[in-house]
Amino acid sequence: MKKLALCVWFICLSSICFAQANLISYEDLKFLLHNNLAQADTFLVAKRYATIKKDDKKKTATYKATIPGGTFVSLGMRADGRRVFMELETNDANQYNLINNSIAPYLNTEGSVGDVQIYTIKNLCSIYITVNDSRPYNPLKRTYLMQIVSDKNVHSFDGN
């Protein structure tokens, strides 16, 4: 009986961890901001993101992960010189909560201007979050747009 209970607990725990495998956390942001787009591409494909659009000339890339339950996470990246800028759009409240919880220990300042929440993370980036109603309207779902701007001293590492 104990083996059966342990087996069921392990399966439940692994499925919960597997469900959040597509979500982006503070550590993922840190990795993506410090590495070039080629390394980010490999990393995001390993996290089961599909490459939607990639332009090597303009140094832009867009990735999307579809999560069961009708939710998605879309991540757009742009390299400007040695800095990386990101735009994360999602309608998954778990992604929003994961970002908020994982950056909490590293917050330098937080505030809001109008409908925009602003978080400054020590020695990494600033995150601007806008929350909108989803389309078609659903009172239980919101669309979160997070614009992530790296600090001026954070540069992407180019392995070439």
Short mmCIF file of N, CA and C in Angstrom, two decimals:
data_model
loop_
_atom_site.label_atom_id
_atom_site.label_comp_id
_atom_site.label_asym_id
_atom_site.label_seq_id
_atom_site.Cartn_x
_atom_site.Cartn_y
_atom_site.Cartn_z
N MET A 1 0.82 -1.19 0.00
CA MET A 1 0.00 0.00 0.00
C MET A 1 0.86 1.25 0.00
N LYS A 2 1.96 1.22 0.78
CA LYS A 2 2.85 2.37 0.84
C LYS A 2 3.51 2.62 -0.51
N LYS A 3 3.84 1.53 -1.21
CA LYS A 3 4.47 1.68 -2.54
C LYS A 3 3.50 2.30 -3.52
N LEU A 4 2.25 1.90 -3.45
CA LEU A 4 1.23 2.46 -4.35
C LEU A 4 1.04 3.95 -4.07
N ALA A 5 0.95 4.32 -2.81
CA ALA A 5 0.78 5.73 -2.45
C ALA A 5 1.99 6.55 -2.88
N LEU A 6 3.18 6.01 -2.70
CA LEU A 6 4.40 6.69 -3.12
C LEU A 6 4.45 6.86 -4.63
N CYS A 7 4.02 5.83 -5.35
CA CYS A 7 4.00 5.88 -6.81
C CYS A 7 3.01 6.94 -7.30
N VAL A 8 1.82 6.97 -6.72
CA VAL A 8 0.80 7.97 -7.10
C VAL A 8 1.31 9.38 -6.78
N TRP A 9 1.94 9.56 -5.63
CA TRP A 9 2.47 10.87 -5.25
C TRP A 9 3.54 11.32 -6.24
N PHE A 10 4.43 10.41 -6.64
CA PHE A 10 5.50 10.72 -7.59
C PHE A 10 4.94 11.11 -8.95
N ILE A 11 3.91 10.39 -9.41
CA ILE A 11 3.29 10.70 -10.71
C ILE A 11 2.62 12.07 -10.66
N CYS A 12 1.92 12.36 -9.57
CA CYS A 12 1.27 13.68 -9.44
C CYS A 12 2.31 14.80 -9.39
N LEU A 13 3.36 14.61 -8.65
CA LEU A 13 4.40 15.62 -8.54
C LEU A 13 5.10 15.85 -9.88
N SER A 14 5.38 14.79 -10.60
CA SER A 14 6.05 14.94 -11.89
C SER A 14 5.14 15.60 -12.92
N SER A 15 3.84 15.34 -12.85
CA SER A 15 2.92 15.98 -13.79
C SER A 15 2.78 17.47 -13.48
N ILE A 16 2.82 17.83 -12.21
CA ILE A 16 2.76 19.25 -11.85
C ILE A 16 4.01 19.96 -12.33
N CYS A 17 5.17 19.37 -12.13
CA CYS A 17 6.42 19.98 -12.59
C CYS A 17 6.47 20.03 -14.10
N PHE A 18 5.95 19.00 -14.77
CA PHE A 18 5.94 18.97 -16.22
C PHE A 18 5.01 20.04 -16.78
N ALA A 19 3.93 20.33 -16.07
CA ALA A 19 2.98 21.34 -16.54
C ALA A 19 3.61 22.73 -16.54
N GLN A 20 4.56 22.99 -15.66
CA GLN A 20 5.20 24.30 -15.62
C GLN A 20 6.51 24.34 -16.40
N ALA A 21 6.82 23.30 -17.15
CA ALA A 21 8.07 23.26 -17.90
C ALA A 21 8.12 24.33 -18.97
N ASN A 22 6.97 24.76 -19.49
CA ASN A 22 6.93 25.76 -20.55
C ASN A 22 6.98 27.19 -20.02
N LEU A 23 6.82 27.38 -18.75
CA LEU A 23 6.73 28.72 -18.20
C LEU A 23 8.12 29.31 -17.97
N ILE A 24 8.21 30.63 -18.09
CA ILE A 24 9.46 31.36 -17.94
C ILE A 24 9.56 31.89 -16.51
N SER A 25 10.72 31.68 -15.88
CA SER A 25 10.96 32.16 -14.52
C SER A 25 12.10 33.17 -14.51
N TYR A 26 12.47 33.64 -13.32
CA TYR A 26 13.57 34.58 -13.17
C TYR A 26 14.87 34.00 -13.72
N GLU A 27 15.16 32.74 -13.41
CA GLU A 27 16.39 32.11 -13.89
C GLU A 27 16.42 32.03 -15.41
N ASP A 28 15.26 31.78 -16.02
CA ASP A 28 15.18 31.74 -17.47
C ASP A 28 15.42 33.13 -18.06
N LEU A 29 14.83 34.15 -17.44
CA LEU A 29 15.07 35.52 -17.90
C LEU A 29 16.55 35.88 -17.82
N LYS A 30 17.16 35.50 -16.74
CA LYS A 30 18.58 35.78 -16.54
C LYS A 30 19.42 35.12 -17.63
N PHE A 31 19.13 33.86 -17.93
CA PHE A 31 19.85 33.14 -18.98
C PHE A 31 19.64 33.80 -20.34
N LEU A 32 18.38 34.12 -20.66
CA LEU A 32 18.06 34.69 -21.96
C LEU A 32 18.68 36.06 -22.17
N LEU A 33 18.74 36.87 -21.13
CA LEU A 33 19.31 38.21 -21.25
C LEU A 33 20.83 38.19 -21.34
N HIS A 34 21.47 37.15 -20.82
CA HIS A 34 22.93 37.08 -20.83
C HIS A 34 23.49 36.29 -22.02
N ASN A 35 22.63 35.70 -22.85
CA ASN A 35 23.11 34.88 -23.96
C ASN A 35 22.53 35.38 -25.29
N ASN A 36 23.21 35.02 -26.37
CA ASN A 36 22.77 35.49 -27.69
C ASN A 36 21.53 34.73 -28.16
N LEU A 37 20.99 35.15 -29.30
CA LEU A 37 19.74 34.57 -29.79
C LEU A 37 19.88 33.11 -30.19
N ALA A 38 21.05 32.69 -30.66
CA ALA A 38 21.24 31.28 -31.03
C ALA A 38 21.14 30.38 -29.80
N GLN A 39 21.74 30.80 -28.70
CA GLN A 39 21.65 30.02 -27.46
C GLN A 39 20.23 30.08 -26.90
N ALA A 40 19.58 31.22 -27.03
CA ALA A 40 18.20 31.35 -26.57
C ALA A 40 17.29 30.44 -27.39
N ASP A 41 17.56 30.32 -28.69
CA ASP A 41 16.77 29.45 -29.56
C ASP A 41 16.86 28.00 -29.09
N THR A 42 18.06 27.54 -28.83
CA THR A 42 18.26 26.17 -28.35
C THR A 42 17.55 25.95 -27.01
N PHE A 43 17.68 26.92 -26.12
CA PHE A 43 17.06 26.83 -24.80
C PHE A 43 15.54 26.76 -24.90
N LEU A 44 14.95 27.64 -25.71
CA LEU A 44 13.49 27.69 -25.80
C LEU A 44 12.92 26.47 -26.53
N VAL A 45 13.63 25.96 -27.52
CA VAL A 45 13.17 24.75 -28.19
C VAL A 45 13.20 23.57 -27.21
N ALA A 46 14.19 23.54 -26.33
CA ALA A 46 14.24 22.49 -25.30
C ALA A 46 13.09 22.62 -24.32
N LYS A 47 12.58 23.84 -24.11
CA LYS A 47 11.43 24.05 -23.23
C LYS A 47 10.11 23.87 -23.97
N ARG A 48 10.19 23.35 -25.20
CA ARG A 48 9.03 23.04 -26.04
C ARG A 48 8.32 24.27 -26.58
N TYR A 49 9.07 25.29 -26.88
CA TYR A 49 8.52 26.45 -27.59
C TYR A 49 8.71 26.22 -29.08
N ALA A 50 7.73 26.60 -29.86
CA ALA A 50 7.83 26.50 -31.32
C ALA A 50 8.33 27.84 -31.86
N THR A 51 9.22 27.78 -32.82
CA THR A 51 9.72 29.01 -33.45
C THR A 51 8.67 29.49 -34.44
N ILE A 52 8.12 30.66 -34.20
CA ILE A 52 7.09 31.22 -35.06
C ILE A 52 7.72 32.03 -36.18
N LYS A 53 8.66 32.88 -35.82
CA LYS A 53 9.29 33.76 -36.81
C LYS A 53 10.71 34.04 -36.35
N LYS A 54 11.65 33.95 -37.28
CA LYS A 54 13.04 34.23 -36.95
C LYS A 54 13.67 34.98 -38.11
N ASP A 55 14.30 36.09 -37.81
CA ASP A 55 14.96 36.90 -38.83
C ASP A 55 16.39 37.20 -38.35
N ASP A 56 17.36 36.49 -38.94
CA ASP A 56 18.76 36.67 -38.53
C ASP A 56 19.30 38.04 -38.92
N LYS A 57 18.78 38.60 -40.00
CA LYS A 57 19.26 39.92 -40.44
C LYS A 57 18.86 41.02 -39.46
N LYS A 58 17.61 40.97 -39.02
CA LYS A 58 17.11 41.97 -38.06
C LYS A 58 17.38 41.57 -36.62
N LYS A 59 17.89 40.37 -36.41
CA LYS A 59 18.18 39.82 -35.08
C LYS A 59 16.94 39.81 -34.19
N THR A 60 15.87 39.22 -34.74
CA THR A 60 14.63 39.07 -33.98
C THR A 60 14.17 37.62 -34.05
N ALA A 61 13.42 37.21 -33.06
CA ALA A 61 12.85 35.87 -33.03
C ALA A 61 11.59 35.88 -32.19
N THR A 62 10.62 35.07 -32.60
CA THR A 62 9.37 34.93 -31.86
C THR A 62 9.11 33.46 -31.63
N TYR A 63 8.76 33.12 -30.39
CA TYR A 63 8.50 31.74 -29.99
C TYR A 63 7.14 31.68 -29.31
N LYS A 64 6.51 30.50 -29.41
CA LYS A 64 5.20 30.34 -28.78
C LYS A 64 5.06 28.94 -28.22
N ALA A 65 4.50 28.87 -27.03
CA ALA A 65 4.18 27.60 -26.39
C ALA A 65 2.68 27.58 -26.13
N THR A 66 2.03 26.54 -26.59
CA THR A 66 0.61 26.36 -26.34
C THR A 66 0.47 25.39 -25.17
N ILE A 67 -0.25 25.82 -24.17
CA ILE A 67 -0.40 25.06 -22.93
C ILE A 67 -1.82 24.51 -22.88
N PRO A 68 -1.98 23.25 -22.45
CA PRO A 68 -3.33 22.69 -22.36
C PRO A 68 -4.27 23.58 -21.55
N GLY A 69 -5.51 23.66 -21.99
CA GLY A 69 -6.49 24.49 -21.32
C GLY A 69 -6.75 25.78 -22.09
N GLY A 70 -6.19 25.88 -23.30
CA GLY A 70 -6.44 27.05 -24.13
C GLY A 70 -5.57 28.25 -23.80
N THR A 71 -4.48 28.05 -23.09
CA THR A 71 -3.59 29.17 -22.76
C THR A 71 -2.33 29.09 -23.60
N PHE A 72 -1.61 30.20 -23.65
CA PHE A 72 -0.39 30.27 -24.45
C PHE A 72 0.62 31.20 -23.78
N VAL A 73 1.87 31.05 -24.19
CA VAL A 73 2.93 31.97 -23.82
C VAL A 73 3.67 32.29 -25.10
N SER A 74 3.74 33.56 -25.45
CA SER A 74 4.44 34.00 -26.66
C SER A 74 5.61 34.88 -26.22
N LEU A 75 6.80 34.59 -26.74
CA LEU A 75 8.00 35.32 -26.35
C LEU A 75 8.68 35.87 -27.58
N GLY A 76 8.78 37.19 -27.66
CA GLY A 76 9.49 37.86 -28.74
C GLY A 76 10.81 38.40 -28.22
N MET A 77 11.87 38.17 -28.99
CA MET A 77 13.20 38.62 -28.57
C MET A 77 13.83 39.45 -29.68
N ARG A 78 14.58 40.48 -29.27
CA ARG A 78 15.28 41.33 -30.22
C ARG A 78 16.64 41.65 -29.65
N ALA A 79 17.67 41.42 -30.46
CA ALA A 79 19.03 41.76 -30.06
C ALA A 79 19.37 43.11 -30.68
N ASP A 80 19.81 44.02 -29.85
CA ASP A 80 20.21 45.35 -30.30
C ASP A 80 21.65 45.56 -29.83
N GLY A 81 22.59 45.25 -30.71
CA GLY A 81 23.98 45.30 -30.29
C GLY A 81 24.25 44.14 -29.36
N ARG A 82 24.70 44.44 -28.16
CA ARG A 82 24.98 43.39 -27.18
C ARG A 82 23.87 43.25 -26.14
N ARG A 83 22.78 43.98 -26.31
CA ARG A 83 21.65 43.88 -25.37
C ARG A 83 20.50 43.13 -26.00
N VAL A 84 19.74 42.45 -25.16
CA VAL A 84 18.57 41.69 -25.60
C VAL A 84 17.33 42.30 -24.96
N PHE A 85 16.30 42.49 -25.78
CA PHE A 85 15.01 42.99 -25.32
C PHE A 85 13.97 41.90 -25.56
N MET A 86 13.05 41.74 -24.62
CA MET A 86 12.05 40.69 -24.73
C MET A 86 10.66 41.24 -24.50
N GLU A 87 9.70 40.56 -25.14
CA GLU A 87 8.29 40.86 -24.92
C GLU A 87 7.57 39.54 -24.74
N LEU A 88 7.00 39.35 -23.57
CA LEU A 88 6.32 38.11 -23.22
C LEU A 88 4.84 38.39 -23.11
N GLU A 89 4.05 37.67 -23.90
CA GLU A 89 2.60 37.83 -23.86
C GLU A 89 1.99 36.49 -23.50
N THR A 90 1.05 36.51 -22.58
CA THR A 90 0.42 35.26 -22.14
C THR A 90 -0.99 35.53 -21.64
N ASN A 91 -1.80 34.49 -21.68
CA ASN A 91 -3.10 34.54 -21.02
C ASN A 91 -3.17 33.49 -19.92
N ASP A 92 -2.00 32.99 -19.51
CA ASP A 92 -1.90 32.00 -18.45
C ASP A 92 -1.55 32.72 -17.14
N ALA A 93 -2.46 32.69 -16.19
CA ALA A 93 -2.22 33.35 -14.90
C ALA A 93 -1.04 32.73 -14.16
N ASN A 94 -0.79 31.44 -14.40
CA ASN A 94 0.36 30.79 -13.75
C ASN A 94 1.68 31.41 -14.20
N GLN A 95 1.78 31.81 -15.48
CA GLN A 95 3.00 32.45 -15.97
C GLN A 95 3.19 33.80 -15.27
N TYR A 96 2.14 34.56 -15.15
CA TYR A 96 2.19 35.85 -14.47
C TYR A 96 2.61 35.67 -13.00
N ASN A 97 2.01 34.69 -12.33
CA ASN A 97 2.33 34.43 -10.93
C ASN A 97 3.77 33.94 -10.77
N LEU A 98 4.23 33.11 -11.69
CA LEU A 98 5.60 32.60 -11.63
C LEU A 98 6.61 33.73 -11.77
N ILE A 99 6.37 34.64 -12.68
CA ILE A 99 7.27 35.80 -12.83
C ILE A 99 7.27 36.62 -11.55
N ASN A 100 6.10 36.94 -11.03
CA ASN A 100 6.01 37.76 -9.81
C ASN A 100 6.68 37.09 -8.62
N ASN A 101 6.47 35.79 -8.45
CA ASN A 101 7.05 35.08 -7.31
C ASN A 101 8.55 34.87 -7.44
N SER A 102 9.02 34.60 -8.66
CA SER A 102 10.44 34.32 -8.82
C SER A 102 11.31 35.57 -8.80
N ILE A 103 10.75 36.74 -9.13
CA ILE A 103 11.55 37.97 -9.08
C ILE A 103 11.49 38.64 -7.72
N ALA A 104 10.58 38.22 -6.86
CA ALA A 104 10.39 38.87 -5.56
C ALA A 104 11.66 39.02 -4.73
N PRO A 105 12.53 38.01 -4.64
CA PRO A 105 13.74 38.19 -3.83
C PRO A 105 14.76 39.16 -4.44
N TYR A 106 14.62 39.46 -5.72
CA TYR A 106 15.62 40.27 -6.42
C TYR A 106 15.13 41.68 -6.75
N LEU A 107 13.98 42.05 -6.24
CA LEU A 107 13.41 43.37 -6.56
C LEU A 107 14.24 44.51 -5.98
N ASN A 108 14.46 45.49 -6.81
CA ASN A 108 15.11 46.72 -6.36
C ASN A 108 14.03 47.75 -6.06
N THR A 109 13.14 47.97 -7.02
CA THR A 109 11.99 48.86 -6.82
C THR A 109 10.78 48.27 -7.53
N GLU A 110 9.62 48.67 -7.07
CA GLU A 110 8.39 48.30 -7.75
C GLU A 110 7.42 49.46 -7.62
N GLY A 111 6.56 49.57 -8.62
CA GLY A 111 5.59 50.65 -8.61
C GLY A 111 4.63 50.49 -9.77
N SER A 112 3.81 51.50 -9.97
CA SER A 112 2.89 51.46 -11.10
C SER A 112 2.65 52.88 -11.59
N VAL A 113 2.47 52.97 -12.88
CA VAL A 113 2.12 54.22 -13.53
C VAL A 113 0.88 53.92 -14.37
N GLY A 114 -0.26 54.40 -13.94
CA GLY A 114 -1.50 54.09 -14.62
C GLY A 114 -1.79 52.60 -14.51
N ASP A 115 -1.95 51.96 -15.66
CA ASP A 115 -2.25 50.53 -15.70
C ASP A 115 -1.00 49.67 -15.83
N VAL A 116 0.17 50.26 -15.79
CA VAL A 116 1.41 49.53 -16.00
C VAL A 116 2.12 49.30 -14.66
N GLN A 117 2.40 48.02 -14.37
CA GLN A 117 3.19 47.67 -13.19
C GLN A 117 4.65 47.68 -13.61
N ILE A 118 5.51 48.29 -12.79
CA ILE A 118 6.92 48.41 -13.12
C ILE A 118 7.74 47.75 -12.02
N TYR A 119 8.61 46.82 -12.43
CA TYR A 119 9.51 46.14 -11.51
C TYR A 119 10.94 46.34 -12.00
N THR A 120 11.82 46.75 -11.10
CA THR A 120 13.23 46.85 -11.41
C THR A 120 13.95 45.77 -10.63
N ILE A 121 14.62 44.88 -11.36
CA ILE A 121 15.33 43.77 -10.74
C ILE A 121 16.81 44.12 -10.67
N LYS A 122 17.40 43.88 -9.50
CA LYS A 122 18.80 44.24 -9.26
C LYS A 122 19.72 43.65 -10.32
N ASN A 123 20.52 44.49 -10.94
CA ASN A 123 21.56 44.10 -11.88
C ASN A 123 21.08 43.19 -13.01
N LEU A 124 19.81 43.31 -13.42
CA LEU A 124 19.33 42.48 -14.52
C LEU A 124 18.47 43.25 -15.51
N CYS A 125 17.29 43.69 -15.06
CA CYS A 125 16.36 44.27 -16.03
C CYS A 125 15.25 45.06 -15.34
N SER A 126 14.44 45.67 -16.19
CA SER A 126 13.19 46.29 -15.76
C SER A 126 12.07 45.57 -16.49
N ILE A 127 10.98 45.30 -15.78
CA ILE A 127 9.84 44.61 -16.36
C ILE A 127 8.63 45.52 -16.27
N TYR A 128 7.97 45.73 -17.41
CA TYR A 128 6.77 46.55 -17.49
C TYR A 128 5.61 45.61 -17.83
N ILE A 129 4.62 45.51 -16.95
CA ILE A 129 3.52 44.56 -17.12
C ILE A 129 2.21 45.32 -17.30
N THR A 130 1.51 44.98 -18.38
CA THR A 130 0.19 45.53 -18.65
C THR A 130 -0.79 44.38 -18.65
N VAL A 131 -1.91 44.54 -17.94
CA VAL A 131 -2.94 43.51 -17.85
C VAL A 131 -4.18 44.02 -18.56
N ASN A 132 -4.69 43.21 -19.52
CA ASN A 132 -5.88 43.57 -20.28
C ASN A 132 -6.90 42.45 -20.22
N ASP A 133 -8.16 42.77 -20.53
CA ASP A 133 -9.18 41.74 -20.65
C ASP A 133 -8.89 40.91 -21.89
N SER A 134 -9.22 39.63 -21.83
CA SER A 134 -8.96 38.76 -22.97
C SER A 134 -10.04 38.95 -24.03
N ARG A 135 -9.69 38.57 -25.26
CA ARG A 135 -10.64 38.64 -26.37
C ARG A 135 -10.80 37.27 -26.96
N PRO A 136 -11.97 36.73 -27.11
CA PRO A 136 -13.25 37.28 -26.68
C PRO A 136 -13.30 37.38 -25.16
N TYR A 137 -14.13 38.27 -24.69
CA TYR A 137 -14.17 38.59 -23.27
C TYR A 137 -14.49 37.35 -22.44
N ASN A 138 -13.68 37.13 -21.45
CA ASN A 138 -13.89 36.05 -20.48
C ASN A 138 -13.49 36.62 -19.13
N PRO A 139 -14.41 36.72 -18.17
CA PRO A 139 -14.07 37.33 -16.88
C PRO A 139 -13.01 36.56 -16.10
N LEU A 140 -12.77 35.30 -16.46
CA LEU A 140 -11.79 34.50 -15.74
C LEU A 140 -10.39 34.57 -16.35
N LYS A 141 -10.27 35.13 -17.54
CA LYS A 141 -8.97 35.17 -18.20
C LYS A 141 -8.56 36.61 -18.47
N ARG A 142 -7.29 36.85 -18.36
CA ARG A 142 -6.69 38.13 -18.67
C ARG A 142 -5.51 37.89 -19.60
N THR A 143 -5.14 38.92 -20.34
CA THR A 143 -3.95 38.86 -21.19
C THR A 143 -2.89 39.72 -20.54
N TYR A 144 -1.72 39.14 -20.32
CA TYR A 144 -0.61 39.83 -19.68
C TYR A 144 0.46 40.11 -20.72
N LEU A 145 0.89 41.35 -20.81
CA LEU A 145 1.97 41.74 -21.71
C LEU A 145 3.11 42.25 -20.85
N MET A 146 4.25 41.56 -20.94
CA MET A 146 5.42 41.91 -20.14
C MET A 146 6.55 42.33 -21.08
N GLN A 147 6.97 43.56 -20.94
CA GLN A 147 8.11 44.04 -21.72
C GLN A 147 9.31 44.05 -20.80
N ILE A 148 10.37 43.36 -21.22
CA ILE A 148 11.55 43.17 -20.39
C ILE A 148 12.71 43.88 -21.06
N VAL A 149 13.26 44.86 -20.36
CA VAL A 149 14.36 45.67 -20.87
C VAL A 149 15.56 45.43 -19.98
N SER A 150 16.64 44.93 -20.57
CA SER A 150 17.84 44.64 -19.77
C SER A 150 18.50 45.94 -19.32
N ASP A 151 19.18 45.87 -18.18
CA ASP A 151 19.93 47.03 -17.70
C ASP A 151 21.05 47.35 -18.67
N LYS A 152 21.53 48.59 -18.60
CA LYS A 152 22.58 49.00 -19.53
C LYS A 152 23.89 48.25 -19.32
N ASN A 153 24.09 47.66 -18.15
CA ASN A 153 25.32 46.92 -17.88
C ASN A 153 25.18 45.42 -18.13
N VAL A 154 24.02 44.95 -18.58
CA VAL A 154 23.80 43.53 -18.88
C VAL A 154 23.96 43.35 -20.38
N HIS A 155 24.96 42.56 -20.76
CA HIS A 155 25.25 42.32 -22.16
C HIS A 155 25.14 40.84 -22.46
N SER A 156 24.67 40.55 -23.67
CA SER A 156 24.58 39.14 -24.06
C SER A 156 25.95 38.63 -24.45
N PHE A 157 26.21 37.41 -24.09
CA PHE A 157 27.48 36.77 -24.40
C PHE A 157 27.38 36.15 -25.78
N ASP A 158 28.29 36.49 -26.67
CA ASP A 158 28.33 35.94 -28.00
C ASP A 158 29.44 34.91 -28.04
N GLY A 159 29.07 33.65 -28.15
CA GLY A 159 30.04 32.57 -28.11
C GLY A 159 30.89 32.44 -29.36
N ASN A 160 30.66 33.23 -30.39
CA ASN A 160 31.44 33.12 -31.63
C ASN A 160 32.79 33.77 -31.51
#
